[in-house]
Each structure stands twice: as structure tokens, then as C-alpha cells.
Coordinates of C-alpha atoms and ligand atoms in Angstrom, one line a residue:
X1 CA 3.9 24.8 -82.6
X2 CA 6.4 27.9 -82.3
X3 CA 10.0 27.7 -83.9
X4 CA 13.0 29.0 -82.4
X5 CA 15.8 29.6 -85.1
X6 CA 19.0 28.4 -84.5
X7 CA 22.0 28.6 -87.2
X8 CA 21.3 25.4 -89.4
X9 CA 23.6 22.4 -89.6
X10 CA 23.7 20.8 -93.1
X11 CA 24.7 16.8 -93.0
X12 CA 28.4 18.0 -94.1
X13 CA 29.3 20.5 -91.4
X14 CA 26.9 17.5 -89.1
X15 CA 29.7 14.5 -90.8
X16 CA 32.6 17.0 -90.2
X17 CA 32.5 17.4 -86.4
X18 CA 31.2 13.7 -86.2
X19 CA 34.6 13.3 -87.7
X20 CA 35.9 15.2 -85.6
X21 CA 34.6 14.1 -81.8
X22 CA 35.8 10.6 -83.7
X23 CA 39.0 11.5 -84.2
X24 CA 40.0 13.0 -81.4
X25 CA 38.6 9.7 -79.5
X26 CA 40.8 7.9 -81.4
X27 CA 44.2 10.2 -81.2
X28 CA 43.8 10.3 -77.5
X29 CA 43.3 6.8 -76.7
X30 CA 46.0 5.9 -79.0
X31 CA 48.2 8.4 -77.4
X32 CA 47.7 7.5 -74.2
X33 CA 48.2 3.8 -74.8
X34 CA 51.9 4.9 -76.4
X35 CA 52.6 7.1 -73.7
X36 CA 54.0 5.4 -71.2
X37 CA 51.2 3.2 -69.2
X38 CA 54.3 0.3 -68.8
X39 CA 57.5 0.8 -68.3
X40 CA 60.3 1.4 -65.6
X41 CA 59.5 5.5 -65.8
X42 CA 55.5 5.1 -65.6
X43 CA 53.3 5.5 -62.8
X44 CA 50.8 3.5 -64.6
X45 CA 53.2 0.4 -64.3
X46 CA 53.1 1.3 -60.3
X47 CA 55.8 -1.0 -58.0
X48 CA 55.1 0.5 -55.0
X49 CA 51.9 1.0 -52.4
X50 CA 51.7 4.4 -53.0
X51 CA 51.9 4.4 -56.8
X52 CA 49.3 1.7 -56.9
X53 CA 46.8 4.2 -54.9
X54 CA 47.7 6.8 -57.8
X55 CA 47.9 4.7 -60.6
X56 CA 43.8 3.8 -59.1
X57 CA 42.6 7.2 -58.3
X58 CA 44.3 8.2 -62.8
X59 CA 42.0 5.7 -63.5
X60 CA 38.9 6.8 -61.7
X61 CA 39.3 10.2 -63.2
X62 CA 39.7 8.9 -66.4
X63 CA 36.9 6.9 -66.5
X64 CA 34.6 9.3 -65.1
X65 CA 35.8 12.1 -68.1
X66 CA 35.3 9.3 -70.8
X67 CA 31.8 9.0 -69.6
X68 CA 31.5 13.4 -68.7
X69 CA 33.0 13.7 -72.4
X70 CA 31.3 10.9 -74.0
X71 CA 28.1 13.0 -73.0
X72 CA 29.3 16.3 -74.5
X73 CA 29.7 14.3 -77.2
X74 CA 26.1 13.3 -77.8
X75 CA 24.3 16.9 -76.1
X76 CA 26.7 18.9 -78.6
X77 CA 25.6 16.5 -81.8
X78 CA 21.5 16.5 -81.0
X79 CA 22.5 20.6 -80.3
X80 CA 23.3 20.0 -84.6
X81 CA 20.2 18.7 -85.0
X82 CA 18.3 22.5 -86.5
X83 CA 15.5 24.1 -85.7
X84 CA 14.0 23.2 -81.7
X85 CA 11.7 23.0 -80.1
X86 CA 10.3 26.2 -77.7
X87 CA 10.0 23.1 -75.2
X88 CA 13.7 22.3 -76.4
X89 CA 14.4 25.7 -75.2
X90 CA 13.6 25.8 -71.4
X91 CA 15.4 22.2 -71.5
X92 CA 18.2 23.6 -72.6
X93 CA 18.2 26.2 -69.6
X94 CA 17.9 23.3 -67.6
X95 CA 20.3 21.1 -69.0
X96 CA 23.0 24.7 -69.0
X97 CA 21.9 24.8 -65.1
X98 CA 22.6 21.5 -64.7
X99 CA 25.2 20.7 -67.3
X100 CA 27.5 23.3 -66.7
X101 CA 27.0 24.1 -62.4
X102 CA 25.2 21.2 -60.6
X103 CA 26.9 18.4 -62.6
X104 CA 30.7 19.3 -61.7
X105 CA 30.2 20.5 -58.8
X106 CA 29.2 17.0 -57.5
X107 CA 32.2 15.2 -59.9
X108 CA 34.8 17.4 -59.0
X109 CA 33.6 17.8 -55.0
X110 CA 33.8 13.7 -54.8
X111 CA 37.0 13.8 -56.7
X112 CA 38.6 16.2 -53.4
X113 CA 36.9 14.4 -50.8
X114 CA 38.2 10.9 -52.7
X115 CA 41.7 12.4 -53.2
X116 CA 41.5 14.1 -49.9
X117 CA 41.3 10.8 -47.6
X118 CA 43.9 9.3 -49.9
X119 CA 46.4 12.2 -48.3
X120 CA 47.2 10.3 -45.3
X121 CA 48.0 7.0 -46.7
X122 CA 50.3 8.9 -49.6
X123 CA 51.5 11.3 -46.7
X124 CA 52.5 8.3 -43.6
X125 CA 55.6 7.9 -41.8
X126 CA 58.3 4.9 -42.3
X127 CA 57.1 2.9 -38.9
X128 CA 59.8 3.8 -36.5
X129 CA 63.3 1.3 -36.7
X130 CA 63.1 1.5 -40.9
X131 CA 66.0 2.5 -43.0
X132 CA 65.7 5.5 -43.5
X133 CA 67.7 7.3 -47.0
X134 CA 68.7 11.2 -47.3
X135 CA 68.6 12.3 -51.0
X136 CA 70.7 16.0 -51.4
X137 CA 69.4 17.8 -54.5
X138 CA 72.7 18.6 -56.3
X139 CA 72.8 20.7 -59.6
X140 CA 72.5 17.9 -61.4
X141 CA 72.8 14.7 -59.8
X142 CA 71.5 13.4 -56.3
X143 CA 73.7 12.7 -53.1
X144 CA 72.6 9.9 -51.4
X145 CA 73.1 8.7 -47.8
X146 CA 71.8 5.0 -46.1
X147 CA 71.6 5.1 -42.6
X148 CA 70.1 1.9 -41.5
X149 CA 69.2 1.7 -38.5
X150 CA 72.1 -0.4 -37.2
X151 CA 75.5 0.2 -39.3
X152 CA 77.2 2.8 -40.4
X153 CA 76.0 5.2 -42.4
X154 CA 76.7 4.7 -46.5
X155 CA 76.9 7.9 -49.0
X156 CA 76.8 6.7 -52.6
X157 CA 74.9 9.0 -55.2
X158 CA 72.7 9.3 -58.3
X159 CA 70.8 5.7 -57.6
X160 CA 69.2 3.8 -55.0
X161 CA 68.8 0.7 -53.8
X162 CA 65.8 -0.6 -52.3
X163 CA 64.5 -3.9 -50.1
X164 CA 61.4 -5.8 -51.2
X165 CA 58.6 -5.1 -49.9
X166 CA 60.2 -2.7 -46.3
X167 CA 58.7 0.4 -45.6
X168 CA 61.7 3.0 -46.5
X169 CA 61.9 6.6 -45.6
X170 CA 63.6 9.5 -47.7
X171 CA 64.0 12.4 -46.0
X172 CA 65.0 15.0 -48.4
X173 CA 67.1 17.9 -49.1
X174 CA 68.3 20.8 -51.6
X175 CA 71.9 22.4 -51.6
X176 CA 70.9 25.2 -53.6
X177 CA 67.6 25.5 -55.7
X178 CA 63.8 23.5 -55.1
X179 CA 64.3 19.8 -57.2
X180 CA 61.3 17.3 -56.9
X181 CA 61.9 13.7 -55.9
X182 CA 60.2 11.3 -58.0
X183 CA 60.5 7.8 -58.8
X184 CA 56.9 6.7 -60.8
X185 CA 56.7 3.5 -60.7
X186 CA 57.1 3.6 -56.9
X187 CA 55.0 6.8 -56.0
X188 CA 54.3 10.7 -55.7
X189 CA 56.3 13.2 -55.7
X190 CA 58.4 15.7 -53.0
X191 CA 59.6 18.7 -53.0
X192 CA 62.9 19.0 -52.0
X193 CA 63.7 22.9 -51.0
X194 CA 67.0 24.7 -49.6
X195 CA 66.7 24.6 -46.2
X196 CA 64.1 22.6 -44.9
X197 CA 63.8 18.4 -45.0
X198 CA 60.9 16.8 -46.6
X199 CA 60.0 12.8 -46.0
X200 CA 58.6 10.6 -47.9
X201 CA 58.2 6.9 -47.2
X202 CA 57.8 4.7 -50.2
X203 CA 57.6 -0.2 -49.9
X204 CA 58.4 -1.9 -52.9
X205 CA 56.0 -4.3 -54.0
X206 CA 58.1 -5.4 -57.4
X207 CA 61.7 -6.4 -57.2
X208 CA 62.6 -4.7 -60.9
X209 CA 64.9 -1.6 -61.9
X210 CA 63.6 1.8 -62.6
X211 CA 63.3 5.3 -63.0
X212 CA 63.8 7.9 -60.7
X213 CA 63.7 11.8 -62.4
X214 CA 63.6 15.4 -60.9
X215 CA 60.0 16.7 -61.3
X216 CA 60.8 19.8 -60.7
X217 CA 62.8 22.7 -63.3
X218 CA 66.0 23.5 -61.4
X219 CA 68.0 25.3 -64.5
X220 CA 69.7 24.2 -67.7
X221 CA 70.5 20.6 -67.2
X222 CA 67.1 19.8 -65.3
X223 CA 65.8 16.9 -67.6
X224 CA 69.6 15.0 -67.2
X225 CA 68.9 14.6 -63.5
X226 CA 68.1 11.5 -62.7
X227 CA 68.7 7.9 -61.1
X228 CA 68.1 4.1 -61.1
X229 CA 66.2 2.7 -58.9
X230 CA 66.4 -0.8 -58.2
X231 CA 63.9 -3.1 -56.2
X232 CA 65.8 -6.5 -54.8
X233 CA 64.6 -9.4 -52.4
X234 CA 65.9 -8.0 -48.2
X235 CA 69.0 -10.5 -48.0
X236 CA 70.0 -9.7 -51.8
X237 CA 69.8 -5.5 -50.3
X238 CA 72.3 -6.7 -47.1
X239 CA 74.7 -7.9 -48.9
X240 CA 74.8 -5.2 -51.0
X241 CA 74.7 -1.9 -49.0
X242 CA 77.2 -3.8 -47.5
X243 CA 79.3 -3.9 -49.6
X244 CA 78.3 -0.5 -50.2
X245 CA 80.0 0.4 -47.2
X246 CA 83.1 -1.4 -48.0
X247 CA 86.5 0.9 -49.2
X248 CA 87.4 1.4 -53.3
X249 CA 88.7 -2.2 -54.4
X250 CA 92.4 -1.5 -55.4
X251 CA 92.8 -2.0 -59.0
X252 CA 95.0 -5.1 -60.6
X253 CA 94.7 -4.1 -64.1
X254 CA 97.4 -1.7 -65.5
X255 CA 95.6 0.5 -67.5
X256 CA 93.6 1.4 -64.2
X257 CA 96.5 1.6 -62.1
X258 CA 97.6 4.0 -64.4
X259 CA 93.9 5.7 -64.1
X260 CA 93.9 6.0 -60.3
X261 CA 97.3 7.7 -60.8
X262 CA 96.1 10.1 -63.3
X263 CA 92.7 10.3 -61.2
X264 CA 95.1 11.9 -58.1
X265 CA 97.4 13.5 -59.9
X266 CA 95.1 16.2 -62.1
X267 CA 93.0 17.0 -58.9
X268 CA 89.6 15.6 -59.6
X269 CA 89.8 14.6 -56.0
X270 CA 89.4 18.4 -55.2
X271 CA 85.4 17.6 -55.8
X272 CA 85.2 13.5 -55.7
X273 CA 85.9 10.6 -53.1
X274 CA 86.9 7.5 -53.1
X275 CA 87.5 5.9 -49.9
X276 CA 90.9 3.9 -48.7
X277 CA 92.4 7.2 -51.1
X278 CA 93.3 10.2 -50.8
X279 CA 90.3 11.5 -52.9
X280 CA 88.2 13.2 -50.7
X281 CA 86.2 15.5 -52.3
X282 CA 82.7 15.9 -51.1
X283 CA 81.1 18.8 -54.2
X284 CA 81.1 15.7 -56.5
X285 CA 79.7 12.6 -56.7
X286 CA 81.1 9.3 -54.2
X287 CA 82.7 7.9 -56.3
X288 CA 83.7 4.9 -54.5
X289 CA 81.4 1.6 -56.3
X290 CA 80.5 4.2 -59.6
X291 CA 81.6 0.9 -61.3
X292 CA 79.0 -1.7 -59.8
X293 CA 76.2 2.2 -60.7
X294 CA 73.3 1.2 -63.5
X295 CA 74.4 5.0 -65.5
X296 CA 76.7 7.7 -65.1
X297 CA 75.8 11.4 -65.0
X298 CA 73.0 11.4 -62.9
X299 CA 71.6 8.4 -65.6
X300 CA 72.4 9.8 -68.8
X301 CA 74.9 7.5 -70.0
X302 CA 75.5 3.7 -69.8
X303 CA 78.3 2.4 -67.3
X304 CA 80.5 1.5 -69.5
X305 CA 84.5 2.5 -70.4
X306 CA 83.8 4.4 -73.0
X307 CA 80.6 6.6 -72.5
X308 CA 83.4 7.5 -68.7
X309 CA 85.7 8.7 -71.1
X310 CA 83.6 10.6 -73.3
X311 CA 81.4 12.4 -70.1
X312 CA 84.7 13.4 -68.6
X313 CA 86.3 14.6 -71.5
X314 CA 83.0 16.4 -72.7
X315 CA 81.0 17.1 -69.9
X316 CA 80.0 20.9 -70.9
X317 CA 79.0 18.8 -74.6
X318 CA 77.4 15.6 -72.4
X319 CA 75.5 18.0 -69.8
X320 CA 75.3 21.3 -70.4
X321 CA 75.1 23.6 -68.1
X322 CA 77.4 21.3 -66.4
X323 CA 79.5 22.0 -62.4
X324 CA 82.2 19.0 -64.1
X325 CA 85.2 21.3 -65.5
X326 CA 85.9 18.5 -68.6
X327 CA 89.4 17.2 -69.3
X328 CA 89.9 17.1 -73.2
X329 CA 93.1 18.7 -72.2
X330 CA 94.1 15.6 -71.2
X331 CA 95.9 13.3 -73.6
X332 CA 93.6 10.5 -74.4
X333 CA 95.5 7.4 -72.9
X334 CA 95.2 9.1 -69.6
X335 CA 90.9 9.5 -70.2
X336 CA 91.4 6.3 -71.4
X337 CA 93.1 5.1 -68.5
X338 CA 91.0 7.0 -65.5
X339 CA 87.9 5.4 -66.9
X340 CA 88.9 1.7 -67.2
X341 CA 89.8 2.6 -63.1
X342 CA 86.6 4.3 -62.4
X343 CA 84.7 0.9 -63.9
X344 CA 87.0 -0.6 -61.8
X345 CA 85.8 -0.2 -58.4
X346 CA 83.1 -2.3 -58.5
Ligands
CUA1 CU1 66.7 19.0 -60.2 CU2 65.0 19.2 -62.2

């Protein structure tokens, strides 16, 4: 029998190769276990109808990938045995055509068909009469306007609350560059394009607090452009929306009253609105109920007086590139008073 000469592999290099394969497998399994199978920002811990479908697709693809990878690893080990017979040489050619062209084409076509079949569902519009929420991407925060089917609009920022089990339609716009609206736990992402309105319908299936992010590089503070998402039972949601519709509460504590005075005299109202006061700026986030939000600075700082003070004092350090000027020139007690006032706006 004729022998085909192939580079010989000794026992040690074969063992080394096997160790490499085993190491890569363990590392990738460990990494994927560590990297976000759970948590408020995980697409693999779905809390929405669309996210459930996407997670199913992911797991099917993951299993397929592992099977293909195991087959390839097996073939690699087999190919390293050393000398080959002529018959095996012909088999190898078949394998190249089959494994290199036919099998990948079949697998990718099946995945394409499966993925395309999901799309009508993922891009479906919410039924007539659903709650609509306009979200506008700004550098680098989120302008949010609730448009309930009955009742007046409510404007807020950097936080979205949703009624459990109801389809909600987001109408997405951008005022400057392309952003992308993504709540991984609830569904897929959708680009926000200047001059266009894109739509995304989401249906939360589990109550909880989740995190949304901008998924398209949009400038210096792109990575600091997040928001909180709270899914709550319908009655609780209705009460919350009603509370958001009301004007800002009057401050009662002396320090908060002083803070309101400082807020109104230092020009904050040129950019921010606080309904119920003379502040009616529209450039920056509406602060009418800022004290009740989960976070400040578009999802980057805890909503507590010290963090609010730090934000106002050094916006440029907390969020490099931010358009809000810093107010580090104000006396510390005024900064503390403004922070106390804003925190009181629940
Ligand atoms: Cu907005 Cu990235």
C-alpha cells in the first residue's frame, strides 16, 4: 500500500494540541458563564416576549456551534495521526468539499430561514390603542415622552417604566447623531436615526428592574448613555404615570427651599424644566420628578444627594464630553442645597 508523506506529529505536539483544544473549550465555556447569563442587562435572562425568542435563537446557535466545533476538533486530532493511505487521501478531498462547502451552506441556510421567520414577530407593531412612548436619543441621555391612549402626555428622562404583560410601542428618534435603543432583557435593539422615526414594540413578561443602553457609538460619552427600565403591575404603573403627570412637589425643608432659589437664579432653568416652577428649559432632561428616578446622569450615578452634588459640581469629570457645563464655581453650600432640592422632587 502506497504511503502519502505528511509532516509527522510526535506524541508531545499531539498532546500539546489536545491540551490547547481542551483549554480553549473550558475558557470559552467559563467566559460565557461569567459574562452575563444573568442580571438586569442580560439578553440571556429574558423578561420580554421578543427577548425570549432571541435567547432561544442564541441557544440554538450556541449548540450548533459547539457541535461543529467538536467535529472540527475531532477531525484535527484524526488528521494528526501521521502517515495516510491513498484511500484516506481521496476521503480527505471529499471531506473538504463536504465539510468546507456543503455542510456550512446547509447550516447557514437553515439558520437564515429560522432567523428570517422570526422577523415578522420581532418587528410587529403594537395593537391599536396601545401605550406609545417616544424616546429621543440625545448626546448623551434619553428624552422620554409617554403618550397614553387616554390622558395627557408626560415628559420625563432617562427612565422608562412599563406595565407588565402589555405591548408598548416605542417611537424612536434622534436629535443629533445615530443612537441605538436597546433593553437587552426585553428585546432587540433599534437604531435611532436623525430625521426618521423607527419603531419597536416590546412586551415585558416579568416584573423587575432592568437596564437599557445605547448600542451604537455616538460620541465621547456613548458608554455613559444608559437608562433604567422598571416593569411593574398595571395598577402600580397607572399610579406611577399619574404621579409623573403632576407638577413638582413644593420643597418643605429649609435647605431644599434654598436649593430651589439657587436653581432658579443660577440659570439651570435655561436648560431644564421643573413643571410647577418658572423653570421651563427644554435643552436638557426634564427634572420635575427627578428625585424619584433610579439613577441620575443617564444611568451612571446613584440618585442620592451627594451624587447629585458631585454631578452638578463636575459634570465634565463624571461624564467627559457632556454638554451640561459644570458648576464647580458655586459655593459648596449652594451645590448641596440644589442637590437636596432635586432629590426632594419625587
Ligand atoms: Cu448614544 Cu451611543
